[in-house]
Amino acid sequence: AQTVTQSQPEMSVQEAETVTLSCTYDTSENNYYLFWYKQPPSRQMILVIRQEAYKQQNATENRFSVNFQKAAKSFSLKISDSQLGDTAMYFCASGGGADGLTFGKGTHLIIQP
Amino acid sequence: KAGVTQTPRYLIKTRGQQVTLSCSPISGHRSVSWYQQTPGQGLQFLFEYFSETQRNKGNFPGRFSGRQFSNSRSEMNVSTLELGDSALYLCASSGGELRNTGELFFGEGSRLTVL
């Protein structure tokens, strides 16, 4: 079984600032994947970034990067130079086992102009 | 390349009725999974189909069922609807089985309201 915990229900930052979203997880799988998905208002969910647990190097996608601490079971998302279009629900997820993807409850990120 | 298409986008039903939702995955994708999204419970995994076979199932009652056709299109059915079934039902497709790739491409969802 897998659990994913996002402890920040909502965050608000100014445009161009850097923001970090927290996520902790627990899994019994040896080979697993971690994800951050973004769900903009009334729009479909899209993948932001993906991390294979066996890779030590933190994944990076343009302004988005993760801090993967395997021993601590922590997987935070850093958004640099935040933009208005980054306003969305962000879901951390764990996968690779028989239970599909397990999602956290989400963090509502608001970018203020 | 067309994305994941879900129909209908919105529907209203009454308690006791049944509903069928449809999902067409991205062309070439063989895995389709379904999720229920509610404000209280968040996103919960319903089931996954791969090559017409149910591979995984979440912790939902037997009223929730699904199937996948040879063209990878999938349907889910909820019978004897309850008020608590009101939710956004998301379908996602993947190029491989979830346990192998995990990267999902989501549709826009079907919003079900049960009165």
PDB file of C-alpha atoms in Angstrom:
ATOM      1  CA  ALA A   1       0.000   0.000   0.000  1.00  0.00           C
ATOM      2  CA  GLN A   2       1.083   3.536  -0.657  1.00  0.00           C
ATOM      3  CA  THR A   3       0.273   6.810   1.069  1.00  0.00           C
ATOM      4  CA  VAL A   4       1.040  10.332  -0.040  1.00  0.00           C
ATOM      5  CA  THR A   5       0.763  13.363   2.220  1.00  0.00           C
ATOM      6  CA  GLN A   6       0.706  16.986   1.168  1.00  0.00           C
ATOM      7  CA  SER A   7       0.691  19.151   4.267  1.00  0.00           C
ATOM      8  CA  GLN A   8       0.008  22.506   2.590  1.00  0.00           C
ATOM      9  CA  PRO A   9      -3.629  22.803   1.462  1.00  0.00           C
ATOM     10  CA  GLU A  10      -3.027  26.251  -0.011  1.00  0.00           C
ATOM     11  CA  MET A  11      -0.102  28.523  -0.774  1.00  0.00           C
ATOM     12  CA  SER A  12       0.101  31.995  -2.227  1.00  0.00           C
ATOM     13  CA  VAL A  13       3.175  33.758  -3.591  1.00  0.00           C
ATOM     14  CA  GLN A  14       3.952  36.783  -5.725  1.00  0.00           C
ATOM     15  CA  GLU A  15       4.741  36.462  -9.382  1.00  0.00           C
ATOM     16  CA  ALA A  16       8.453  35.798 -10.082  1.00  0.00           C
ATOM     17  CA  GLU A  17       9.044  34.364  -6.603  1.00  0.00           C
ATOM     18  CA  THR A  18      10.232  30.841  -5.916  1.00  0.00           C
ATOM     19  CA  VAL A  19       7.882  28.465  -4.151  1.00  0.00           C
ATOM     20  CA  THR A  20       8.340  24.962  -2.759  1.00  0.00           C
ATOM     21  CA  LEU A  21       5.510  22.481  -2.355  1.00  0.00           C
ATOM     22  CA  SER A  22       5.997  19.668   0.152  1.00  0.00           C
ATOM     23  CA  CYS A  23       5.180  16.003  -0.200  1.00  0.00           C
ATOM     24  CA  THR A  24       5.966  12.943   1.865  1.00  0.00           C
ATOM     25  CA  TYR A  25       5.133   9.409   0.901  1.00  0.00           C
ATOM     26  CA  ASP A  26       5.282   5.868   2.118  1.00  0.00           C
ATOM     27  CA  THR A  27       5.437   2.762  -0.029  1.00  0.00           C
ATOM     28  CA  SER A  28       6.301  -0.897   0.270  1.00  0.00           C
ATOM     29  CA  GLU A  29       7.436  -1.057  -3.348  1.00  0.00           C
ATOM     30  CA  ASN A  30      11.117  -1.373  -4.161  1.00  0.00           C
ATOM     31  CA  ASN A  31      10.734   0.096  -7.633  1.00  0.00           C
ATOM     32  CA  TYR A  32       8.458   3.082  -7.666  1.00  0.00           C
ATOM     33  CA  TYR A  33       7.933   6.397  -9.341  1.00  0.00           C
ATOM     34  CA  LEU A  34       7.010   9.789  -7.979  1.00  0.00           C
ATOM     35  CA  PHE A  35       5.136  12.480  -9.820  1.00  0.00           C
ATOM     36  CA  TRP A  36       3.868  15.991  -9.584  1.00  0.00           C
ATOM     37  CA  TYR A  37       0.698  16.687 -11.545  1.00  0.00           C
ATOM     38  CA  LYS A  38      -0.860  20.090 -12.154  1.00  0.00           C
ATOM     39  CA  GLN A  39      -4.607  20.670 -12.467  1.00  0.00           C
ATOM     40  CA  PRO A  40      -5.401  24.225 -13.629  1.00  0.00           C
ATOM     41  CA  PRO A  41      -8.891  25.588 -12.900  1.00  0.00           C
ATOM     42  CA  SER A  42     -11.438  23.754 -15.044  1.00  0.00           C
ATOM     43  CA  ARG A  43      -8.734  22.180 -17.131  1.00  0.00           C
ATOM     44  CA  GLN A  44      -7.292  18.725 -17.379  1.00  0.00           C
ATOM     45  CA  MET A  45      -4.517  17.416 -15.229  1.00  0.00           C
ATOM     46  CA  ILE A  46      -1.067  17.342 -16.753  1.00  0.00           C
ATOM     47  CA  LEU A  47       2.222  15.859 -15.674  1.00  0.00           C
ATOM     48  CA  VAL A  48       4.733  18.404 -14.395  1.00  0.00           C
ATOM     49  CA  ILE A  49       7.664  16.221 -13.467  1.00  0.00           C
ATOM     50  CA  ARG A  50       8.519  12.574 -12.871  1.00  0.00           C
ATOM     51  CA  GLN A  51      11.198  10.907 -10.764  1.00  0.00           C
ATOM     52  CA  GLU A  52      12.276   7.274 -10.817  1.00  0.00           C
ATOM     53  CA  ALA A  53      13.101   6.236  -7.270  1.00  0.00           C
ATOM     54  CA  TYR A  54      16.239   4.369  -8.277  1.00  0.00           C
ATOM     55  CA  LYS A  55      17.757   7.540  -9.745  1.00  0.00           C
ATOM     56  CA  GLN A  56      19.657   9.661  -7.273  1.00  0.00           C
ATOM     57  CA  GLN A  57      19.725  12.729  -9.482  1.00  0.00           C
ATOM     58  CA  ASN A  58      16.831  15.099  -8.928  1.00  0.00           C
ATOM     59  CA  ALA A  59      14.574  15.583 -11.939  1.00  0.00           C
ATOM     60  CA  THR A  60      14.356  19.013 -13.555  1.00  0.00           C
ATOM     61  CA  GLU A  61      11.978  20.406 -16.169  1.00  0.00           C
ATOM     62  CA  ASN A  62      12.675  24.045 -17.018  1.00  0.00           C
ATOM     63  CA  ARG A  63      11.448  26.109 -14.031  1.00  0.00           C
ATOM     64  CA  PHE A  64      10.334  23.002 -12.144  1.00  0.00           C
ATOM     65  CA  SER A  65      12.660  20.854 -10.078  1.00  0.00           C
ATOM     66  CA  VAL A  66      12.317  18.346  -7.294  1.00  0.00           C
ATOM     67  CA  ASN A  67      14.197  17.638  -4.107  1.00  0.00           C
ATOM     68  CA  PHE A  68      14.007  13.881  -3.712  1.00  0.00           C
ATOM     69  CA  GLN A  69      15.138  12.614  -0.314  1.00  0.00           C
ATOM     70  CA  LYS A  70      14.650   8.856  -0.520  1.00  0.00           C
ATOM     71  CA  ALA A  71      15.617   8.014   3.055  1.00  0.00           C
ATOM     72  CA  ALA A  72      13.281  10.666   4.401  1.00  0.00           C
ATOM     73  CA  LYS A  73      10.570   9.705   1.867  1.00  0.00           C
ATOM     74  CA  SER A  74      10.263  13.314   0.855  1.00  0.00           C
ATOM     75  CA  PHE A  75       9.568  14.640  -2.626  1.00  0.00           C
ATOM     76  CA  SER A  76       9.169  18.416  -2.802  1.00  0.00           C
ATOM     77  CA  LEU A  77       8.533  20.495  -5.904  1.00  0.00           C
ATOM     78  CA  LYS A  78      10.290  23.811  -6.453  1.00  0.00           C
ATOM     79  CA  ILE A  79       8.890  26.306  -8.937  1.00  0.00           C
ATOM     80  CA  SER A  80      11.304  29.076  -9.855  1.00  0.00           C
ATOM     81  CA  ASP A  81      10.311  32.431 -11.350  1.00  0.00           C
ATOM     82  CA  SER A  82       6.634  31.652 -10.767  1.00  0.00           C
ATOM     83  CA  GLN A  83       4.145  32.817 -13.371  1.00  0.00           C
ATOM     84  CA  LEU A  84       0.426  33.568 -13.257  1.00  0.00           C
ATOM     85  CA  GLY A  85      -0.190  30.454 -15.339  1.00  0.00           C
ATOM     86  CA  ASP A  86       1.264  28.344 -12.553  1.00  0.00           C
ATOM     87  CA  THR A  87      -1.903  28.948 -10.524  1.00  0.00           C
ATOM     88  CA  ALA A  88      -3.422  25.476 -10.120  1.00  0.00           C
ATOM     89  CA  MET A  89      -3.912  22.499  -7.842  1.00  0.00           C
ATOM     90  CA  TYR A  90      -0.727  20.494  -7.573  1.00  0.00           C
ATOM     91  CA  PHE A  91      -0.896  16.815  -6.742  1.00  0.00           C
ATOM     92  CA  CYS A  92       1.968  14.667  -5.612  1.00  0.00           C
ATOM     93  CA  ALA A  93       1.602  11.006  -6.578  1.00  0.00           C
ATOM     94  CA  SER A  94       3.341   7.711  -6.067  1.00  0.00           C
ATOM     95  CA  GLY A  95       3.124   4.765  -8.427  1.00  0.00           C
ATOM     96  CA  GLY A  96       4.667   1.536  -9.590  1.00  0.00           C
ATOM     97  CA  GLY A  97       2.675  -0.962  -7.589  1.00  0.00           C
ATOM     98  CA  ALA A  98      -0.606  -2.767  -8.003  1.00  0.00           C
ATOM     99  CA  ASP A  99      -2.799   0.053  -6.700  1.00  0.00           C
ATOM    100  CA  GLY A 100      -2.529   2.451  -9.596  1.00  0.00           C
ATOM    101  CA  LEU A 101      -1.270   5.879  -8.713  1.00  0.00           C
ATOM    102  CA  THR A 102      -1.816   7.112  -5.164  1.00  0.00           C
ATOM    103  CA  PHE A 103      -2.365  10.848  -4.985  1.00  0.00           C
ATOM    104  CA  GLY A 104      -2.015  13.333  -2.167  1.00  0.00           C
ATOM    105  CA  LYS A 105      -4.899  15.659  -1.326  1.00  0.00           C
ATOM    106  CA  GLY A 106      -3.304  18.459  -3.313  1.00  0.00           C
ATOM    107  CA  THR A 107      -1.942  21.947  -2.736  1.00  0.00           C
ATOM    108  CA  HIS A 108      -3.792  24.908  -4.182  1.00  0.00           C
ATOM    109  CA  LEU A 109      -1.099  27.274  -5.422  1.00  0.00           C
ATOM    110  CA  ILE A 110      -2.073  30.861  -6.145  1.00  0.00           C
ATOM    111  CA  ILE A 111       0.327  33.165  -7.956  1.00  0.00           C
ATOM    112  CA  GLN A 112      -0.472  36.803  -7.204  1.00  0.00           C
ATOM    113  CA  PRO A 113       0.303  39.523  -9.786  1.00  0.00           C
TER     114      PRO A 113
ATOM    115  CA  LYS B   1      -2.310  13.554 -31.673  1.00  0.00           C
ATOM    116  CA  ALA B   2      -5.735  13.680 -30.073  1.00  0.00           C
ATOM    117  CA  GLY B   3      -5.822  13.591 -26.299  1.00  0.00           C
ATOM    118  CA  VAL B   4      -7.950  11.525 -23.946  1.00  0.00           C
ATOM    119  CA  THR B   5     -11.644  12.106 -24.613  1.00  0.00           C
ATOM    120  CA  GLN B   6     -14.321  11.589 -22.014  1.00  0.00           C
ATOM    121  CA  THR B   7     -18.065  11.671 -22.562  1.00  0.00           C
ATOM    122  CA  PRO B   8     -20.366  12.986 -21.336  1.00  0.00           C
ATOM    123  CA  ARG B   9     -18.700  15.972 -19.707  1.00  0.00           C
ATOM    124  CA  TYR B  10     -21.583  16.711 -17.370  1.00  0.00           C
ATOM    125  CA  LEU B  11     -24.556  14.682 -16.245  1.00  0.00           C
ATOM    126  CA  ILE B  12     -27.191  14.724 -13.570  1.00  0.00           C
ATOM    127  CA  LYS B  13     -28.796  11.568 -12.220  1.00  0.00           C
ATOM    128  CA  THR B  14     -31.060  10.689  -9.330  1.00  0.00           C
ATOM    129  CA  ARG B  15     -30.441   8.204  -6.560  1.00  0.00           C
ATOM    130  CA  GLY B  16     -30.946   4.612  -7.595  1.00  0.00           C
ATOM    131  CA  GLN B  17     -30.229   5.202 -11.265  1.00  0.00           C
ATOM    132  CA  GLN B  18     -27.208   3.882 -13.063  1.00  0.00           C
ATOM    133  CA  VAL B  19     -24.706   5.709 -15.255  1.00  0.00           C
ATOM    134  CA  THR B  20     -22.178   4.790 -17.913  1.00  0.00           C
ATOM    135  CA  LEU B  21     -19.157   6.967 -18.673  1.00  0.00           C
ATOM    136  CA  SER B  22     -16.960   6.600 -21.710  1.00  0.00           C
ATOM    137  CA  CYS B  23     -13.271   7.194 -22.297  1.00  0.00           C
ATOM    138  CA  SER B  24     -11.255   7.112 -25.511  1.00  0.00           C
ATOM    139  CA  PRO B  25      -7.518   6.958 -24.824  1.00  0.00           C
ATOM    140  CA  ILE B  26      -4.712   8.470 -26.820  1.00  0.00           C
ATOM    141  CA  SER B  27      -4.175   6.481 -29.998  1.00  0.00           C
ATOM    142  CA  GLY B  28      -1.788   3.608 -29.329  1.00  0.00           C
ATOM    143  CA  HIS B  29      -2.255   3.650 -25.566  1.00  0.00           C
ATOM    144  CA  ARG B  30      -3.428   0.327 -24.195  1.00  0.00           C
ATOM    145  CA  SER B  31      -3.828   1.189 -20.530  1.00  0.00           C
ATOM    146  CA  VAL B  32      -6.851   3.077 -19.262  1.00  0.00           C
ATOM    147  CA  SER B  33      -7.349   3.887 -15.603  1.00  0.00           C
ATOM    148  CA  TRP B  34     -10.200   5.616 -13.826  1.00  0.00           C
ATOM    149  CA  TYR B  35     -10.123   7.933 -10.823  1.00  0.00           C
ATOM    150  CA  GLN B  36     -12.816   9.523  -8.690  1.00  0.00           C
ATOM    151  CA  GLN B  37     -12.110  13.076  -7.553  1.00  0.00           C
ATOM    152  CA  THR B  38     -14.075  14.657  -4.711  1.00  0.00           C
ATOM    153  CA  PRO B  39     -13.272  17.650  -2.477  1.00  0.00           C
ATOM    154  CA  GLY B  40     -13.260  15.475   0.624  1.00  0.00           C
ATOM    155  CA  GLN B  41     -11.425  12.352  -0.530  1.00  0.00           C
ATOM    156  CA  GLY B  42      -9.274  13.806  -3.278  1.00  0.00           C
ATOM    157  CA  LEU B  43      -8.261  11.524  -6.140  1.00  0.00           C
ATOM    158  CA  GLN B  44      -8.960   7.870  -5.602  1.00  0.00           C
ATOM    159  CA  PHE B  45      -8.016   5.037  -7.923  1.00  0.00           C
ATOM    160  CA  LEU B  46     -10.972   3.035  -9.232  1.00  0.00           C
ATOM    161  CA  PHE B  47      -9.476   0.525 -11.647  1.00  0.00           C
ATOM    162  CA  GLU B  48      -7.100  -0.006 -14.523  1.00  0.00           C
ATOM    163  CA  TYR B  49      -7.617  -1.888 -17.747  1.00  0.00           C
ATOM    164  CA  PHE B  50      -4.873  -3.080 -20.029  1.00  0.00           C
ATOM    165  CA  SER B  51      -5.542  -5.000 -23.239  1.00  0.00           C
ATOM    166  CA  GLU B  52      -9.199  -5.564 -22.261  1.00  0.00           C
ATOM    167  CA  THR B  53      -8.286  -7.060 -18.881  1.00  0.00           C
ATOM    168  CA  GLN B  54      -8.793  -5.455 -15.513  1.00  0.00           C
ATOM    169  CA  ARG B  55      -5.326  -5.290 -13.969  1.00  0.00           C
ATOM    170  CA  ASN B  56      -5.923  -3.427 -10.744  1.00  0.00           C
ATOM    171  CA  LYS B  57      -8.899  -2.343  -8.709  1.00  0.00           C
ATOM    172  CA  GLY B  58      -9.188   0.231  -5.976  1.00  0.00           C
ATOM    173  CA  ASN B  59     -11.214   0.030  -2.814  1.00  0.00           C
ATOM    174  CA  PHE B  60     -14.664   0.739  -4.205  1.00  0.00           C
ATOM    175  CA  PRO B  61     -17.885  -1.275  -3.888  1.00  0.00           C
ATOM    176  CA  GLY B  62     -19.053  -3.648  -6.586  1.00  0.00           C
ATOM    177  CA  ARG B  63     -21.479  -1.002  -7.854  1.00  0.00           C
ATOM    178  CA  PHE B  64     -18.500   0.442  -9.687  1.00  0.00           C
ATOM    179  CA  SER B  65     -17.486  -1.593 -12.700  1.00  0.00           C
ATOM    180  CA  GLY B  66     -15.757  -1.122 -15.988  1.00  0.00           C
ATOM    181  CA  ARG B  67     -14.651  -2.700 -19.177  1.00  0.00           C
ATOM    182  CA  GLN B  68     -12.306  -2.111 -22.052  1.00  0.00           C
ATOM    183  CA  PHE B  69     -12.908  -2.841 -25.700  1.00  0.00           C
ATOM    184  CA  SER B  70     -10.523  -4.148 -28.334  1.00  0.00           C
ATOM    185  CA  ASN B  71      -9.885  -0.597 -29.576  1.00  0.00           C
ATOM    186  CA  SER B  72      -8.795   0.342 -26.002  1.00  0.00           C
ATOM    187  CA  ARG B  73     -11.842   2.514 -25.411  1.00  0.00           C
ATOM    188  CA  SER B  74     -13.157   2.045 -21.904  1.00  0.00           C
ATOM    189  CA  GLU B  75     -16.425   2.472 -20.098  1.00  0.00           C
ATOM    190  CA  MET B  76     -17.179   2.611 -16.426  1.00  0.00           C
ATOM    191  CA  ASN B  77     -20.562   1.984 -14.926  1.00  0.00           C
ATOM    192  CA  VAL B  78     -21.984   2.921 -11.573  1.00  0.00           C
ATOM    193  CA  SER B  79     -25.211   1.211 -10.577  1.00  0.00           C
ATOM    194  CA  THR B  80     -27.689   2.146  -7.870  1.00  0.00           C
ATOM    195  CA  LEU B  81     -26.313   5.658  -7.569  1.00  0.00           C
ATOM    196  CA  GLU B  82     -25.900   7.253  -4.166  1.00  0.00           C
ATOM    197  CA  LEU B  83     -25.525  10.916  -3.272  1.00  0.00           C
ATOM    198  CA  GLY B  84     -21.898  10.247  -2.350  1.00  0.00           C
ATOM    199  CA  ASP B  85     -21.127   9.192  -5.907  1.00  0.00           C
ATOM    200  CA  SER B  86     -21.297  12.821  -6.994  1.00  0.00           C
ATOM    201  CA  ALA B  87     -17.775  13.516  -8.217  1.00  0.00           C
ATOM    202  CA  LEU B  88     -15.518  14.276 -11.110  1.00  0.00           C
ATOM    203  CA  TYR B  89     -14.576  10.997 -12.770  1.00  0.00           C
ATOM    204  CA  LEU B  90     -11.248  11.168 -14.511  1.00  0.00           C
ATOM    205  CA  CYS B  91      -9.968   8.782 -17.102  1.00  0.00           C
ATOM    206  CA  ALA B  92      -6.279   8.515 -17.898  1.00  0.00           C
ATOM    207  CA  SER B  93      -4.378   6.583 -20.514  1.00  0.00           C
ATOM    208  CA  SER B  94      -0.853   5.309 -20.537  1.00  0.00           C
ATOM    209  CA  GLY B  95       1.389   3.676 -23.087  1.00  0.00           C
ATOM    210  CA  GLY B  96       2.079   0.737 -20.825  1.00  0.00           C
ATOM    211  CA  GLU B  97       0.776  -0.822 -17.671  1.00  0.00           C
ATOM    212  CA  LEU B  98       0.716   1.559 -14.727  1.00  0.00           C
ATOM    213  CA  ARG B  99       3.214  -0.427 -12.763  1.00  0.00           C
ATOM    214  CA  ASN B 100       5.712  -0.130 -15.590  1.00  0.00           C
ATOM    215  CA  THR B 101       5.465   3.484 -16.627  1.00  0.00           C
ATOM    216  CA  GLY B 102       3.158   5.377 -14.315  1.00  0.00           C
ATOM    217  CA  GLU B 103       2.937   8.436 -16.576  1.00  0.00           C
ATOM    218  CA  LEU B 104      -0.693   9.257 -17.152  1.00  0.00           C
ATOM    219  CA  PHE B 105      -2.452  11.441 -19.687  1.00  0.00           C
ATOM    220  CA  PHE B 106      -5.756  12.644 -18.310  1.00  0.00           C
ATOM    221  CA  GLY B 107      -9.038  13.544 -19.908  1.00  0.00           C
ATOM    222  CA  GLU B 108     -11.089  16.541 -18.805  1.00  0.00           C
ATOM    223  CA  GLY B 109     -13.376  14.371 -16.743  1.00  0.00           C
ATOM    224  CA  SER B 110     -17.068  13.611 -16.457  1.00  0.00           C
ATOM    225  CA  ARG B 111     -18.772  15.549 -13.704  1.00  0.00           C
ATOM    226  CA  LEU B 112     -21.563  13.498 -12.197  1.00  0.00           C
ATOM    227  CA  THR B 113     -24.157  15.037  -9.919  1.00  0.00           C
ATOM    228  CA  VAL B 114     -26.512  12.703  -8.068  1.00  0.00           C
ATOM    229  CA  LEU B 115     -29.705  14.266  -6.724  1.00  0.00           C
TER     230      LEU B 115
END
